[in-house]
Coordinates of C-alpha atoms in Angstrom, one line a residue:
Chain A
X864 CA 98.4 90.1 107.9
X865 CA 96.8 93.1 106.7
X866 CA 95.7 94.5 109.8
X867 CA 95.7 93.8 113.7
X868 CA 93.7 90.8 114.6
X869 CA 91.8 90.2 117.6
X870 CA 90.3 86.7 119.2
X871 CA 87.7 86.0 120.2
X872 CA 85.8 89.1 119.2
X873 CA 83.4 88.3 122.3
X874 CA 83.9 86.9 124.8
X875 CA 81.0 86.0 128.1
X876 CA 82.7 84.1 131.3
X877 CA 81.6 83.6 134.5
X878 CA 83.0 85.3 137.7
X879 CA 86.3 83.6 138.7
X880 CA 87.0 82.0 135.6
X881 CA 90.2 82.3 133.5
X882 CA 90.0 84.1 130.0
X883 CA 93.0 85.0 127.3
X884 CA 92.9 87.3 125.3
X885 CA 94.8 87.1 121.5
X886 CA 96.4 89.7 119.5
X887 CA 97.7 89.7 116.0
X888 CA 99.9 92.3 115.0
X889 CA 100.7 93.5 111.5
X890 CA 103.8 91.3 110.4
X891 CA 107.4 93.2 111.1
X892 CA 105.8 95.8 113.9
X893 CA 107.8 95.3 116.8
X894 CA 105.9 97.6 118.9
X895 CA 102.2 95.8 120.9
X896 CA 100.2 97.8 123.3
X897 CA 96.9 96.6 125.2
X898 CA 94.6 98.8 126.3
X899 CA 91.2 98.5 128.3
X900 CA 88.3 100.7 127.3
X901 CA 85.5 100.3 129.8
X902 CA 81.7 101.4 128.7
X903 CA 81.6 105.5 128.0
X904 CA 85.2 105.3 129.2
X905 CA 88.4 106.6 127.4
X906 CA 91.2 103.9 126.5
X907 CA 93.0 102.6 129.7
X908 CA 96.7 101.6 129.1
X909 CA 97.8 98.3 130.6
X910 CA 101.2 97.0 128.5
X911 CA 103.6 97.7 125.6
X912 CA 105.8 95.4 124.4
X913 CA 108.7 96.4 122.4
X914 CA 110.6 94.0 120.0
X915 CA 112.5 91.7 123.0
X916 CA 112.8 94.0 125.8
X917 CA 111.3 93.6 129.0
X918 CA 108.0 94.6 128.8
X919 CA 107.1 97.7 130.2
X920 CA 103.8 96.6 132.6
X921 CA 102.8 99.4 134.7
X922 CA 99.7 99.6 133.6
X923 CA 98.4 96.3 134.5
X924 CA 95.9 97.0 137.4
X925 CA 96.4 93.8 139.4
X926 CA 98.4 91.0 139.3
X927 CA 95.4 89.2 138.0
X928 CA 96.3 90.6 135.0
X929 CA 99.5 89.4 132.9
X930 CA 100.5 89.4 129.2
X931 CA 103.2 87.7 127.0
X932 CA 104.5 88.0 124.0
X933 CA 107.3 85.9 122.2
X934 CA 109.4 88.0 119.8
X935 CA 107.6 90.2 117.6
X936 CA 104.7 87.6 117.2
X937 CA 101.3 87.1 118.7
X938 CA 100.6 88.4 122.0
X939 CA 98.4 87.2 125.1
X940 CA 96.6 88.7 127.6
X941 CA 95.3 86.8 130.8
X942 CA 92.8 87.9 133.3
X943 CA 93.0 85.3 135.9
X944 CA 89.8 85.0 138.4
X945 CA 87.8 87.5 136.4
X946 CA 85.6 90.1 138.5
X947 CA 82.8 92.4 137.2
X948 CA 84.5 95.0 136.7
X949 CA 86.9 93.7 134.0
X950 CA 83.9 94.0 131.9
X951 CA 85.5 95.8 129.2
X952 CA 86.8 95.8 125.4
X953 CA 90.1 94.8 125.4
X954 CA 92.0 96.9 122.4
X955 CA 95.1 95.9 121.0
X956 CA 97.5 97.8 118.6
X957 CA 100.9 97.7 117.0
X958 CA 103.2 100.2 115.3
X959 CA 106.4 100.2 114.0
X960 CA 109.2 101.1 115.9
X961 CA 109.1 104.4 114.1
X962 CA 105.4 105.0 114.5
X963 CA 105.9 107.4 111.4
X964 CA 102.3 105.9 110.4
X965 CA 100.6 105.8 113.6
X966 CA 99.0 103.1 115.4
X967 CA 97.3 100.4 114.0
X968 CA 94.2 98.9 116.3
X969 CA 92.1 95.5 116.2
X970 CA 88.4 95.3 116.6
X971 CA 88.9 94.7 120.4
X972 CA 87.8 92.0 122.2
X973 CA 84.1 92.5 124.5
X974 CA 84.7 90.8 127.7
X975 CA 82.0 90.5 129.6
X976 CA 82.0 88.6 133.4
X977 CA 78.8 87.3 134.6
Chain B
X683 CA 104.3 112.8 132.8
X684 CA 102.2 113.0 130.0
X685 CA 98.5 113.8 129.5
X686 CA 95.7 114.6 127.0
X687 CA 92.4 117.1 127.8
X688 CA 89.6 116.5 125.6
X689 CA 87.1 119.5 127.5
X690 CA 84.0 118.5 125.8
X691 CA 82.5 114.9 126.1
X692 CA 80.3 116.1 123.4
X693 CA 80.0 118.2 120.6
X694 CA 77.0 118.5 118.5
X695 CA 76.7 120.4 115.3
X696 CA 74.6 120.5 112.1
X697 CA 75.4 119.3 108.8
X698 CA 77.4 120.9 106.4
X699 CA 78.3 123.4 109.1
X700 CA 81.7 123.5 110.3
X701 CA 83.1 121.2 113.2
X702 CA 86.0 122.1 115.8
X703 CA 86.5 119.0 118.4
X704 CA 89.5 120.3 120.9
X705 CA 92.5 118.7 122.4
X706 CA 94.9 120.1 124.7
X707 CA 98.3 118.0 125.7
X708 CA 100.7 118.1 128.0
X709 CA 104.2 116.5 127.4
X710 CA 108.1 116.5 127.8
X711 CA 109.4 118.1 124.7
X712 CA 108.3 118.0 121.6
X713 CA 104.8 115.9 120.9
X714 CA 103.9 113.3 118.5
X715 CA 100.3 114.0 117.5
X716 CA 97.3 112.0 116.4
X717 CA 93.5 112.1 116.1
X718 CA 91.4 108.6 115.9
X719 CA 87.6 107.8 115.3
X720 CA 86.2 104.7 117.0
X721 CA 82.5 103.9 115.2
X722 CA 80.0 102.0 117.4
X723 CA 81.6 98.4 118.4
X724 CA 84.6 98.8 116.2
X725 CA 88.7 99.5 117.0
X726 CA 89.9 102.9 116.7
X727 CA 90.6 104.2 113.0
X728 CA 93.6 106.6 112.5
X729 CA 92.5 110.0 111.0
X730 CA 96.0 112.0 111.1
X731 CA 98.9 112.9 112.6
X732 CA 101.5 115.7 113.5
X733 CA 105.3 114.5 114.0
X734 CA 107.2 117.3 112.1
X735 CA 107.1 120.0 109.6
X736 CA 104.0 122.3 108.9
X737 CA 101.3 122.7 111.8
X738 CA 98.2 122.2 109.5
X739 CA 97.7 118.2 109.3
X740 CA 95.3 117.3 106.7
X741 CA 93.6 113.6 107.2
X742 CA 91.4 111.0 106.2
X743 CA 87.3 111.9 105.2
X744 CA 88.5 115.7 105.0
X745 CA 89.8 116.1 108.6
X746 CA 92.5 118.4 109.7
X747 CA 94.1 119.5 112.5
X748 CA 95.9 122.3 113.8
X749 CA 99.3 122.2 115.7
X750 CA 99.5 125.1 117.8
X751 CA 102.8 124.3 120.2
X752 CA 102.3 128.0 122.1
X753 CA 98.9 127.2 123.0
X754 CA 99.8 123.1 123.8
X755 CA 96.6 122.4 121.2
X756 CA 95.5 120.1 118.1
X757 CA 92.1 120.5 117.4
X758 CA 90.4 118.6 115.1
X759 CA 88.4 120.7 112.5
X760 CA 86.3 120.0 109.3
X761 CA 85.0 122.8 107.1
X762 CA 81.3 120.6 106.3
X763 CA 80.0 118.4 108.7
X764 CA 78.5 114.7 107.3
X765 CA 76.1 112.8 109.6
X766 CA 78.3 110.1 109.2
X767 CA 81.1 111.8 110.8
X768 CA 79.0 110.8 113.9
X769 CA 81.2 109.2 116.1
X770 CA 83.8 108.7 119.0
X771 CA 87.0 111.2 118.6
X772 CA 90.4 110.3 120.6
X773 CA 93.5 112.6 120.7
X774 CA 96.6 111.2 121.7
X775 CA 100.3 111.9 122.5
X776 CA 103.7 111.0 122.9
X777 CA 106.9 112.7 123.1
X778 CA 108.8 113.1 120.3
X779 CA 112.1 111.6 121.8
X780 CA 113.2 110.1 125.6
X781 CA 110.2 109.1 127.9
X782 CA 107.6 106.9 127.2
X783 CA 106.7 105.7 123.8
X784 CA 103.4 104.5 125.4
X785 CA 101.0 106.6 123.1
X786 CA 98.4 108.5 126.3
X787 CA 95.0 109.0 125.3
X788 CA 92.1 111.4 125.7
X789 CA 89.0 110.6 127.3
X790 CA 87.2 110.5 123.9
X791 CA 84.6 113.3 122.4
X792 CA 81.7 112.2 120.8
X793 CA 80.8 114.0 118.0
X794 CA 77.1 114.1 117.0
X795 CA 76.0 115.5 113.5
X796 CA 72.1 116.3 112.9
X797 CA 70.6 116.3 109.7

């Protein structure tokens, strides 16, 4: 597509539920990051992916948190038992393997636990 | 490891006056540069970038920036200020080659612009 698309675009679940998160990236960009920008916060990195390697997960802040991505395709992002604070926007952006032309972002997901 | 100062969470100026927002880095080697703008409830828009070659960047909506590699900086300047230039600015980096090629962020300026 055109640019890097995000599902749902909002997103309200209760506390302990299960949410997933869907990014688009722009067609032949083998490089997919999530980030987590909380409310007045800067972005938070949580996990690049990079063509088929193993994707590099360090900043995933619990192991309620986990990601996949098949190939160079859509990516997924789980929050499993959500908790307050994972109120957030979830970003999402892709980039060539290059990145000559920066990074392109999605409209982010709002995720907010109740 | 790699960081990004943004010192001022806010920066206010006038319009048609001139705007400075500053970003300092810290990185192995040489940087990859870049300046976004994130508008109320939307994704982060790219504005520019440095990745070689001269150390003036010039950008979208008349933005430019200003390598300085002595001085670890790349401010983000604009000669007239527009009240819709009113928004939230990142700086990022990377390096250039080895270590990560996780982009790190700033914590974000926000730029206010009064009539």
């Amino acid at each position: 597509g055109a640019g890097v698309s995000q599902s749902p675009s909002n997103k309200v679940t209760e506390k302990g539920k299960d949410v997933e998160l869907r990014c688009d990236p722009i067609s032949g960009h083998t490089a997919l990051y999530w980030y987590r920008q909380r409310l007045g916060q800067g972005l938070e990195f949580l996990i690049y992916f990079q063509g088929n390697s193993a994707p590099d997960k360090s900043g995933l802040p619990s192991d309620r948190f986990s990601a996949e991505r098949t190939g160079e395709s859509v990516s997924t992002l789980t929050i499993q038992r959500t908790q307050q604070e994972d109120s957030a926007v979830y970003l999402c952006a892709s980039s060539s393997f290059r990145v000559d032309y920066g990074y392109t972002f999605g409209s982010g997901t709002r995720l907010t636990v109740v | 490891a790699q960081s990004v100062a943004q010192p001022e969470d806010q920066v206010n100026v006038a319009e048609g006056n001139p705007l400075t927002v500053k970003c300092t880095y810290s990185v192995s080697g040489n940087p990859y540069l870049f300046w976004y703008v994130q508008y109320p409830n939307r994704g982060l828009q790219f504005l520019l970038k440095y990745i070689t070659g001269d150390n003036l960047v010039k950008g979208s909506y008349g933005f430019e920036a200003e390598f300085n590699k002595s001085q670890t900086s790349f401010h983000l300047k604009k000669p007239s200020a527009l009240v819709s230039d009113s928004a939230l600015y990142f700086c990022a980096v990377r390096p250039a080659s080895g270590g990560s090629y996780i982009p790190t962020f700033g914590r974000g300026t926000s730029l206010i612009v009064h009539p």
